[in-house]
Short mmCIF file of C-alpha atoms in Angstrom, two decimals:
data_model
loop_
_atom_site.label_atom_id
_atom_site.label_comp_id
_atom_site.label_asym_id
_atom_site.label_seq_id
_atom_site.Cartn_x
_atom_site.Cartn_y
_atom_site.Cartn_z
CA UNK A 409 109.33 121.40 91.71
CA UNK A 410 111.62 123.27 94.09
CA UNK A 411 114.70 121.02 93.96
CA UNK A 412 116.43 119.24 91.12
CA UNK A 413 115.01 115.80 90.49
CA UNK A 414 117.27 112.94 91.49
CA UNK A 415 116.20 110.75 88.60
CA UNK A 416 113.94 110.68 85.58
CA UNK A 417 113.44 107.46 83.66
CA UNK A 418 111.76 106.44 80.44
CA UNK A 419 110.52 102.85 80.26
CA UNK A 420 110.49 101.27 76.82
CA UNK A 421 107.40 99.31 77.80
CA UNK A 422 104.75 99.93 80.41
CA UNK A 423 105.28 97.07 82.83
CA UNK A 424 108.99 97.75 82.85
CA UNK A 425 108.17 101.31 83.85
CA UNK A 426 106.12 100.20 86.86
CA UNK A 427 108.98 97.86 87.78
CA UNK A 428 111.36 100.84 87.96
CA UNK A 429 108.82 102.93 89.91
CA UNK A 430 108.32 100.10 92.40
CA UNK A 431 112.07 99.75 93.02
CA UNK A 432 112.44 103.45 93.83
CA UNK A 433 109.32 103.42 96.02
CA UNK A 434 110.66 100.47 98.02
CA UNK A 435 113.62 102.64 99.01
CA UNK A 436 111.35 105.43 100.21
CA UNK A 437 111.82 107.72 97.20
CA UNK A 438 108.67 109.61 96.27
CA UNK A 439 108.14 108.50 92.68
CA UNK A 440 105.37 109.15 90.17
CA UNK A 441 105.06 107.45 86.79
CA UNK A 442 103.54 109.49 83.94
CA UNK A 443 102.43 108.66 80.42
CA UNK A 444 104.15 111.75 79.07
CA UNK A 445 106.71 114.18 80.44
CA UNK A 446 104.80 116.24 83.05
CA UNK A 447 104.74 120.02 83.03
CA UNK A 448 105.02 122.08 86.21
CA UNK A 449 101.22 122.28 86.60
CA UNK A 450 100.85 118.49 86.62
CA UNK A 451 103.77 118.06 89.04
CA UNK A 452 102.06 120.35 91.56
CA UNK A 453 99.38 117.66 92.00
CA UNK A 454 102.02 115.51 93.71
CA UNK A 455 103.96 116.71 96.76
CA UNK A 456 107.72 116.43 97.20
CA UNK A 457 108.39 114.37 94.10
CA UNK A 458 111.98 113.10 93.97
CA UNK A 459 111.85 110.87 90.91
CA UNK A 460 109.61 110.72 87.86
CA UNK A 461 109.13 108.16 85.15
CA UNK A 462 107.61 108.25 81.69
CA UNK A 463 106.05 105.02 80.44
CA UNK A 464 106.45 104.38 76.75
CA UNK A 465 106.10 101.75 74.05
CA UNK A 466 109.37 102.05 72.13
CA UNK A 467 110.24 98.39 72.70
CA UNK A 468 107.56 97.46 70.16
CA UNK A 469 108.59 100.02 67.53
CA UNK A 470 110.89 100.35 64.55
CA UNK A 471 113.71 102.93 64.66
CA UNK A 472 111.44 105.33 62.78
CA UNK A 473 108.68 104.87 65.34
CA UNK A 474 111.16 105.15 68.18
CA UNK A 475 112.46 108.46 66.84
CA UNK A 476 108.94 109.89 66.70
CA UNK A 477 108.24 108.85 70.30
CA UNK A 478 111.63 109.44 71.93
CA UNK A 479 112.83 112.68 70.35
CA UNK A 480 110.37 115.00 72.17
CA UNK A 481 110.80 113.07 75.43
CA UNK A 482 114.59 113.31 75.37
CA UNK A 483 114.34 117.01 74.55
CA UNK A 484 111.98 117.75 77.46
CA UNK A 485 113.97 115.67 79.96
CA UNK A 486 117.14 117.50 78.95
CA UNK A 487 115.33 120.79 79.70
CA UNK A 488 114.21 119.54 83.15
CA UNK A 489 117.85 118.53 83.83
CA UNK A 490 117.49 115.84 86.51
CA UNK A 491 120.72 114.48 87.97
CA UNK A 492 120.23 111.25 86.02
CA UNK A 493 118.07 110.14 83.11
CA UNK A 494 117.62 106.39 82.73
CA UNK A 495 116.53 104.74 79.48
CA UNK A 496 114.90 101.74 81.13
CA UNK A 497 114.79 98.47 79.19
CA UNK A 498 113.60 94.97 79.96
CA UNK A 499 115.87 92.98 82.28
CA UNK A 500 116.11 90.33 79.54
CA UNK A 501 117.30 93.02 77.10
CA UNK A 502 114.63 92.14 74.50
CA UNK A 503 115.53 94.12 71.37
CA UNK A 504 116.79 93.90 67.81
CA UNK A 505 118.03 96.34 65.17
CA UNK A 506 114.52 96.34 63.70
CA UNK A 507 112.38 96.40 66.86
CA UNK A 508 112.98 98.25 70.13
CA UNK A 509 116.62 98.91 69.28
CA UNK A 510 118.44 99.90 72.47
CA UNK A 511 121.42 100.89 70.37
CA UNK A 512 119.29 103.30 68.36
CA UNK A 513 118.02 104.89 71.58
CA UNK A 514 121.63 105.38 72.71
CA UNK A 515 122.47 106.99 69.36
CA UNK A 516 119.49 109.36 69.58
CA UNK A 517 120.43 110.30 73.15
CA UNK A 518 123.77 111.66 71.89
CA UNK A 519 121.88 114.66 70.48
CA UNK A 520 120.77 115.69 73.99
CA UNK A 521 123.13 114.13 76.57
CA UNK A 522 126.54 114.92 75.16
CA UNK A 523 130.22 114.53 76.03
CA UNK A 524 129.86 111.65 78.49
CA UNK A 525 130.14 107.90 78.79
CA UNK A 526 126.84 106.07 79.09
CA UNK A 527 126.64 103.51 81.90
CA UNK A 528 124.84 100.25 81.02
CA UNK A 529 123.57 98.01 83.86
CA UNK A 530 121.25 95.10 83.02
CA UNK A 531 121.68 92.70 85.93
CA UNK A 532 118.99 92.69 88.62
CA UNK A 533 119.78 89.94 91.15
CA UNK A 534 116.54 90.82 92.96
CA UNK A 535 114.61 89.64 89.88
CA UNK A 536 116.86 86.70 88.99
CA UNK A 537 118.79 88.52 86.24
CA UNK A 538 122.58 88.23 86.21
CA UNK A 539 125.43 89.48 84.01
CA UNK A 540 128.78 87.67 84.24
CA UNK A 541 131.73 88.47 81.94
CA UNK A 542 129.30 90.31 79.71
CA UNK A 543 126.96 87.34 79.27
CA UNK A 544 123.43 87.69 80.59
CA UNK A 545 121.42 85.06 82.45
CA UNK A 546 117.78 84.89 83.56
CA UNK A 547 116.00 82.72 86.09
CA UNK A 548 112.88 80.66 85.36
CA UNK A 549 111.36 78.62 88.16
CA UNK A 550 114.36 77.10 89.99
CA UNK A 551 116.81 77.17 87.08
CA UNK A 552 119.05 79.88 85.61
CA UNK A 553 119.59 80.00 81.86
CA UNK A 554 121.90 81.92 79.57
CA UNK A 555 119.67 84.20 77.49
CA UNK A 556 120.18 82.34 74.23
CA UNK A 557 119.16 79.08 75.94
CA UNK A 558 116.31 80.44 78.04
CA UNK A 559 113.10 78.51 77.24
CA UNK A 560 111.04 81.72 77.09
CA UNK A 561 113.38 84.57 76.17
CA UNK A 562 115.17 82.67 73.40
CA UNK A 563 111.78 81.95 71.82
CA UNK A 564 110.24 85.42 72.06
CA UNK A 565 107.90 85.80 69.03
CA UNK A 566 109.20 89.27 68.07
CA UNK A 567 112.68 89.69 69.54
CA UNK A 568 114.10 86.23 70.31
CA UNK A 569 117.37 86.58 72.20
CA UNK A 570 119.89 84.47 70.27
CA UNK A 571 122.92 86.28 71.70
CA UNK A 572 123.72 86.28 75.43
CA UNK A 573 126.84 88.45 75.13
CA UNK A 574 125.42 91.93 75.67
CA UNK A 575 128.40 93.65 74.05
CA UNK A 576 127.83 91.57 70.90
CA UNK A 577 124.11 92.21 71.07
CA UNK A 578 124.61 95.99 71.33
CA UNK A 579 127.17 95.96 68.50
CA UNK A 580 124.39 94.79 66.18
CA UNK A 581 122.39 97.92 67.04
CA UNK A 582 124.94 100.74 67.31
CA UNK A 583 128.41 101.75 66.14
CA UNK A 584 129.20 103.16 69.58
CA UNK A 585 132.06 101.33 71.28
CA UNK A 586 131.01 99.24 74.28
CA UNK A 587 133.45 98.41 77.08
CA UNK A 588 133.01 95.95 79.94
CA UNK A 589 133.60 96.35 83.68
CA UNK A 590 133.58 92.62 84.43
CA UNK A 591 132.69 90.75 87.58
CA UNK A 592 136.28 90.71 88.88
CA UNK A 593 136.50 94.51 88.75
CA UNK A 594 133.04 94.93 90.26
CA UNK A 595 133.89 92.58 93.13
CA UNK A 596 137.04 94.62 93.70
CA UNK A 597 134.95 97.64 94.66
CA UNK A 598 134.78 101.28 93.64
CA UNK A 599 138.53 101.91 93.34
CA UNK A 600 139.11 98.97 91.04
CA UNK A 601 136.10 99.98 88.96
CA UNK A 602 137.50 103.51 88.68
CA UNK A 603 140.88 102.27 87.44
CA UNK A 604 139.25 100.01 84.85
CA UNK A 605 137.05 102.89 83.78
CA UNK A 606 140.17 104.99 83.15
CA UNK A 607 141.50 102.25 80.85
CA UNK A 608 138.22 102.33 78.92
CA UNK A 609 137.89 106.08 78.42
CA UNK A 610 137.74 105.55 74.65
CA UNK A 611 134.50 103.59 75.07
CA UNK A 612 131.17 105.31 74.54
CA UNK A 613 129.17 102.87 76.66
CA UNK A 614 130.29 100.94 79.76
CA UNK A 615 128.58 97.63 80.56
CA UNK A 616 128.73 96.44 84.19
CA UNK A 617 128.52 92.85 85.38
CA UNK A 618 126.25 92.11 88.36
CA UNK A 619 125.81 88.75 90.09
CA UNK A 620 124.89 89.76 93.64
CA UNK A 621 122.98 92.68 95.13
CA UNK A 622 126.13 94.19 96.64
CA UNK A 623 127.53 94.46 93.10
CA UNK A 624 124.80 96.99 92.37
CA UNK A 625 126.05 99.01 95.34
CA UNK A 626 129.56 99.11 93.90
CA UNK A 627 128.25 100.27 90.52
CA UNK A 628 126.04 102.92 92.13
CA UNK A 629 128.94 104.28 94.20
CA UNK A 630 131.04 104.62 91.06
CA UNK A 631 128.30 106.35 89.07
CA UNK A 632 127.49 108.74 91.93
CA UNK A 633 131.16 109.65 92.33
CA UNK A 634 131.01 111.53 89.03
CA UNK A 635 130.22 115.22 89.44
CA UNK A 636 128.26 116.36 86.39
CA UNK A 637 126.15 119.54 86.33
CA UNK A 638 124.39 118.16 83.26
CA UNK A 639 122.11 115.15 83.25
CA UNK A 640 123.96 111.82 83.19
CA UNK A 641 122.38 109.35 80.75
CA UNK A 642 122.04 105.74 81.92
CA UNK A 643 120.86 102.61 80.10
CA UNK A 644 119.63 99.39 81.64
CA UNK A 645 117.06 97.46 83.61
CA UNK A 646 115.48 98.30 86.96
CA UNK A 647 118.85 97.28 88.38
CA UNK A 648 119.64 100.99 87.93
CA UNK A 649 116.77 101.92 90.28
CA UNK A 650 117.68 99.25 92.82
CA UNK A 651 121.30 100.44 92.76
CA UNK A 652 120.62 104.18 93.05
CA UNK A 653 117.62 103.69 95.32
CA UNK A 654 119.75 101.84 97.85
CA UNK A 655 122.38 104.59 97.68
CA UNK A 656 119.87 107.42 98.14
CA UNK A 657 117.26 105.89 100.45
CA UNK A 658 116.61 102.91 102.66
CA UNK A 659 114.52 99.82 102.01
CA UNK A 660 111.16 100.04 103.77
CA UNK A 661 108.97 97.03 104.46
CA UNK A 662 106.10 99.49 104.96
CA UNK A 663 105.72 99.51 101.18
CA UNK A 664 105.15 95.74 101.13
CA UNK A 665 101.70 95.02 102.48
CA UNK A 666 100.43 91.76 103.82
CA UNK A 667 97.96 89.71 101.84
CA UNK A 668 94.40 89.23 103.06
CA UNK A 669 93.60 85.62 102.32
CA UNK A 670 89.98 85.85 103.40
CA UNK A 671 87.23 85.43 100.80
CA UNK A 672 87.23 88.37 98.43
CA UNK A 673 84.23 89.39 96.35
CA UNK A 674 86.05 91.95 94.22
CA UNK A 675 85.38 91.95 90.51
CA UNK A 676 88.69 91.39 88.73
CA UNK A 677 89.32 91.69 85.01
CA UNK A 678 92.54 90.48 83.42
CA UNK A 679 93.32 91.66 79.89
CA UNK A 680 96.21 89.67 78.44
CA UNK A 681 98.10 90.37 75.23
CA UNK A 682 101.09 88.37 76.44
CA UNK A 683 102.03 85.17 74.63
CA UNK A 684 104.66 84.21 77.20
CA UNK A 685 104.80 80.65 78.49
CA UNK A 686 104.93 82.11 82.00
CA UNK A 687 101.67 83.99 81.43
CA UNK A 688 100.17 80.74 80.14
CA UNK A 689 101.17 78.98 83.37
CA UNK A 690 99.60 81.82 85.37
CA UNK A 691 96.34 81.51 83.46
CA UNK A 692 96.23 77.74 84.05
CA UNK A 693 96.72 78.28 87.78
CA UNK A 694 94.08 81.02 87.84
CA UNK A 695 91.56 78.75 86.11
CA UNK A 696 91.97 76.22 88.93
CA UNK A 697 91.35 79.07 91.40
CA UNK A 698 88.01 80.03 89.86
CA UNK A 699 88.91 82.50 87.11
CA UNK A 700 86.88 82.26 83.92
CA UNK A 701 88.99 82.35 80.74
CA UNK A 702 87.62 83.86 77.52
CA UNK A 703 89.74 83.98 74.36
CA UNK A 704 89.21 86.87 71.95
CA UNK A 705 88.62 85.66 68.35
CA UNK A 706 91.31 86.95 66.02
CA UNK A 707 88.81 88.20 63.41
CA UNK A 708 87.79 91.07 65.73
CA UNK A 709 91.24 92.68 65.43
CA UNK A 710 92.33 95.19 62.82
CA UNK A 711 88.86 96.09 61.55
CA UNK A 712 86.96 99.34 61.96
CA UNK A 713 83.97 97.88 63.80
CA UNK A 714 84.01 97.48 67.59
CA UNK A 715 82.64 94.04 68.60
CA UNK A 716 79.94 95.42 70.91
CA UNK A 717 78.10 92.10 71.27
CA UNK A 718 81.28 90.31 72.31
CA UNK A 719 82.06 93.04 74.84
CA UNK A 720 78.53 92.75 76.27
CA UNK A 721 79.19 89.02 76.64
CA UNK A 722 82.35 89.82 78.61
CA UNK A 723 80.31 92.11 80.89
CA UNK A 724 77.90 89.25 81.60
CA UNK A 725 80.84 86.95 82.34
CA UNK A 726 82.18 89.46 84.88
CA UNK A 727 78.73 89.62 86.49
CA UNK A 728 78.45 85.84 86.64
CA UNK A 729 82.02 84.81 87.50
CA UNK A 730 83.51 88.01 89.02
CA UNK A 731 87.04 86.93 88.01
CA UNK A 732 87.56 86.93 84.24
CA UNK A 733 90.66 86.63 82.05
CA UNK A 734 90.30 88.02 78.54
CA UNK A 735 93.23 86.86 76.42
CA UNK A 736 94.58 86.74 72.88
CA UNK A 737 96.71 83.59 73.05
CA UNK A 738 97.56 80.89 75.57
CA UNK A 739 101.33 80.72 75.34
CA UNK A 740 103.76 80.78 72.40
CA UNK A 741 102.43 77.56 70.82
CA UNK A 742 98.78 78.60 70.66
CA UNK A 743 97.53 78.28 67.03
CA UNK A 744 95.73 81.56 67.61
CA UNK A 745 99.06 83.39 67.06
CA UNK A 746 99.34 82.14 63.48
CA UNK A 747 95.64 82.78 62.93
CA UNK A 748 96.05 86.37 64.15
CA UNK A 749 98.99 86.99 61.82
CA UNK A 750 97.15 85.51 58.87
CA UNK A 751 94.02 87.56 59.62
CA UNK A 752 95.88 90.87 59.97
CA UNK A 753 97.88 90.18 56.79
CA UNK A 754 94.61 89.64 54.90
CA UNK A 755 93.48 93.04 56.22
CA UNK A 756 96.48 94.55 54.43
CA UNK A 757 98.41 95.24 57.63
CA UNK A 758 102.21 95.15 57.74
CA UNK A 759 103.83 92.77 60.23
CA UNK A 760 105.51 95.60 62.15
CA UNK A 761 102.02 97.03 62.77
CA UNK A 762 100.61 93.88 64.36
CA UNK A 763 101.63 94.68 67.94
CA UNK A 764 100.27 98.23 67.79
CA UNK A 765 96.99 97.09 66.24
CA UNK A 766 96.42 94.41 68.88
CA UNK A 767 97.34 96.78 71.71
CA UNK A 768 95.16 99.59 70.39
CA UNK A 769 92.16 97.27 70.00
CA UNK A 770 92.60 95.81 73.49
CA UNK A 771 92.75 99.35 74.86
CA UNK A 772 89.53 100.44 73.14
CA UNK A 773 87.68 97.32 74.21
CA UNK A 774 88.91 97.47 77.81
CA UNK A 775 87.69 101.07 78.01
CA UNK A 776 84.20 100.09 76.85
CA UNK A 777 84.03 97.13 79.24
CA UNK A 778 85.03 99.28 82.23
CA UNK A 779 82.60 102.06 81.32
CA UNK A 780 79.71 99.60 81.18
CA UNK A 781 80.61 97.29 84.09
CA UNK A 782 81.86 97.59 87.67
CA UNK A 783 85.42 96.28 88.02
CA UNK A 784 87.35 96.66 91.28
CA UNK A 785 90.78 95.61 90.04
CA UNK A 786 92.21 95.60 86.53
CA UNK A 787 95.23 93.49 85.60
CA UNK A 788 97.03 93.93 82.29
CA UNK A 789 99.44 91.20 81.15
CA UNK A 790 102.04 92.15 78.56
CA UNK A 791 104.36 95.14 78.52
CA UNK A 792 103.24 96.49 75.16
CA UNK A 793 99.58 95.77 75.90
CA UNK A 794 99.79 97.68 79.18
CA UNK A 795 101.00 100.84 77.48
CA UNK A 796 98.26 100.86 74.88
CA UNK A 797 95.49 100.10 77.40
CA UNK A 798 96.60 102.80 79.82
CA UNK A 799 96.63 105.42 77.07
CA UNK A 800 93.11 104.48 75.95
CA UNK A 801 91.91 104.87 79.55
CA UNK A 802 93.29 108.41 79.70
CA UNK A 803 95.66 107.52 82.54
CA UNK A 804 98.25 110.23 83.04
CA UNK A 805 100.01 109.02 86.22
CA UNK A 806 100.47 106.03 88.52
CA UNK A 807 101.82 105.48 92.02
CA UNK A 808 102.68 102.20 93.71
CA UNK A 809 99.93 101.11 96.10
CA UNK A 810 101.43 97.80 97.15
CA UNK A 811 104.11 95.32 96.12
CA UNK A 812 102.63 92.01 94.97
CA UNK A 813 105.51 90.41 93.10
CA UNK A 814 108.88 91.97 92.22
CA UNK A 815 108.44 94.11 89.12
CA UNK A 816 104.64 93.88 89.05
CA UNK A 817 103.11 96.11 91.77
CA UNK A 818 99.49 97.02 92.38
CA UNK A 819 99.10 100.71 91.51
CA UNK A 820 96.69 103.58 91.96
CA UNK A 821 96.07 105.31 88.64
CA UNK A 822 95.22 108.95 87.95
CA UNK A 823 92.90 109.75 85.05
CA UNK A 824 91.01 112.76 83.72
CA UNK A 825 88.09 110.35 83.32
CA UNK A 826 86.37 109.90 86.69
CA UNK A 827 85.43 106.32 85.79
CA UNK A 828 89.07 105.28 85.95
CA UNK A 829 90.47 107.84 88.41
CA UNK A 830 92.04 106.18 91.49
CA UNK A 831 91.32 102.72 90.10
CA UNK A 832 93.49 99.80 91.28
CA UNK A 833 95.58 98.44 88.41
CA UNK A 834 98.35 95.84 88.23
CA UNK A 835 100.60 95.71 85.17
CA UNK A 836 102.52 92.51 84.56
CA UNK A 837 105.23 91.83 81.99
CA UNK A 838 105.11 88.46 80.28
CA UNK A 839 108.13 87.11 82.18
CA UNK A 840 107.14 88.35 85.66
CA UNK A 841 105.00 87.18 88.56
CA UNK A 842 104.70 83.72 90.10
CA UNK A 843 102.15 81.13 89.03
CA UNK A 844 99.68 82.44 91.62
CA UNK A 845 100.07 86.10 90.62
CA UNK A 846 96.43 86.69 89.62
CA UNK A 847 95.11 85.00 92.72
CA UNK A 848 97.38 87.11 94.92
CA UNK A 849 95.91 90.26 93.38
CA UNK A 850 92.40 89.01 94.20
CA UNK A 851 93.22 88.41 97.87
CA UNK A 852 95.37 91.48 98.43
#
């Protein structure tokens, strides 16, 4: 690594990490996503790297679990000293004081990225995410909802968003003072933002509104105007990457490849741990397009025995149907969710462990299925699920191969295991991708 990195980011879930990588790649910035902070030897495998990411799972963890995961990452990134380090969170700001606390991450960062204001940008107009006067909105289908009234986000099974005011939401997670650069200042451009910033110098964190794409440009210009020899810590969604990417590079359509809608005989496996209503809609559409859906019985989870016979059945389904979706639950109202919780509780598991147990099991089982069967494309649905599955497959890096849907690209993965090395993988968060997402992967 000859020159200082422009940007390093840590994604608090896996699909969010690929979202950030995709945004930078679209602006022509050579970006590699890793599962842990790379050393110099690993970086030499990739030429002229400008930005790196580290995919994590802190969104699913308690503050204690977050500390264990984040502390060594923050320490290593501080040693690398990129120009910017972005703590990347979901564009719907999913978090709570108990799970995936963004405020706790900001508090921990103070030990490594000192004596500076932290910039907070959550809006991503490109993905239908908007912040206006501190309140956050998200698009679903053709409608835009305030977070606390969003039909999906407000009913998240782990971190339901019952507060749309991001300053209020952050105040529940940290004692750091949060100031707001509202939409009127942002629309006024860099000079007006600078003057407002001077009025808010006593604030530890600055939240920026964003309604249109050009608002990201104004925020980026302000952030880049600061001259700091030490790494500047940023918090927010992939709006950070879209903002800085546009300032540093130029959007390239070469990174968006055309679909091939001819008949495709690829074998495609979808592993879904997402309980999102959007994922449920995608599965229903895929079923109409010829995908075979197989639900995993809850009693297989959280026990020491691997369900080899069930996994052999899945292999036969892939052979027979070629397009198979393996899933835990079909949307937030599936009775299987309650059954899973009851089963894991009977196994003596604590509720905060449920997500990790499910993700770990899905990772182990996916590994066995892929080792025993030929699969051309793997799709993982669910941010937390994606992280656990990738780790079980021994994946250490990913690069964007092609943009399929904003925030959910098709990637090439790098693994020490030759079975998975250079495999095509798409990672999809529960809220992302259109109804035809799985079918588009098949025909790409």
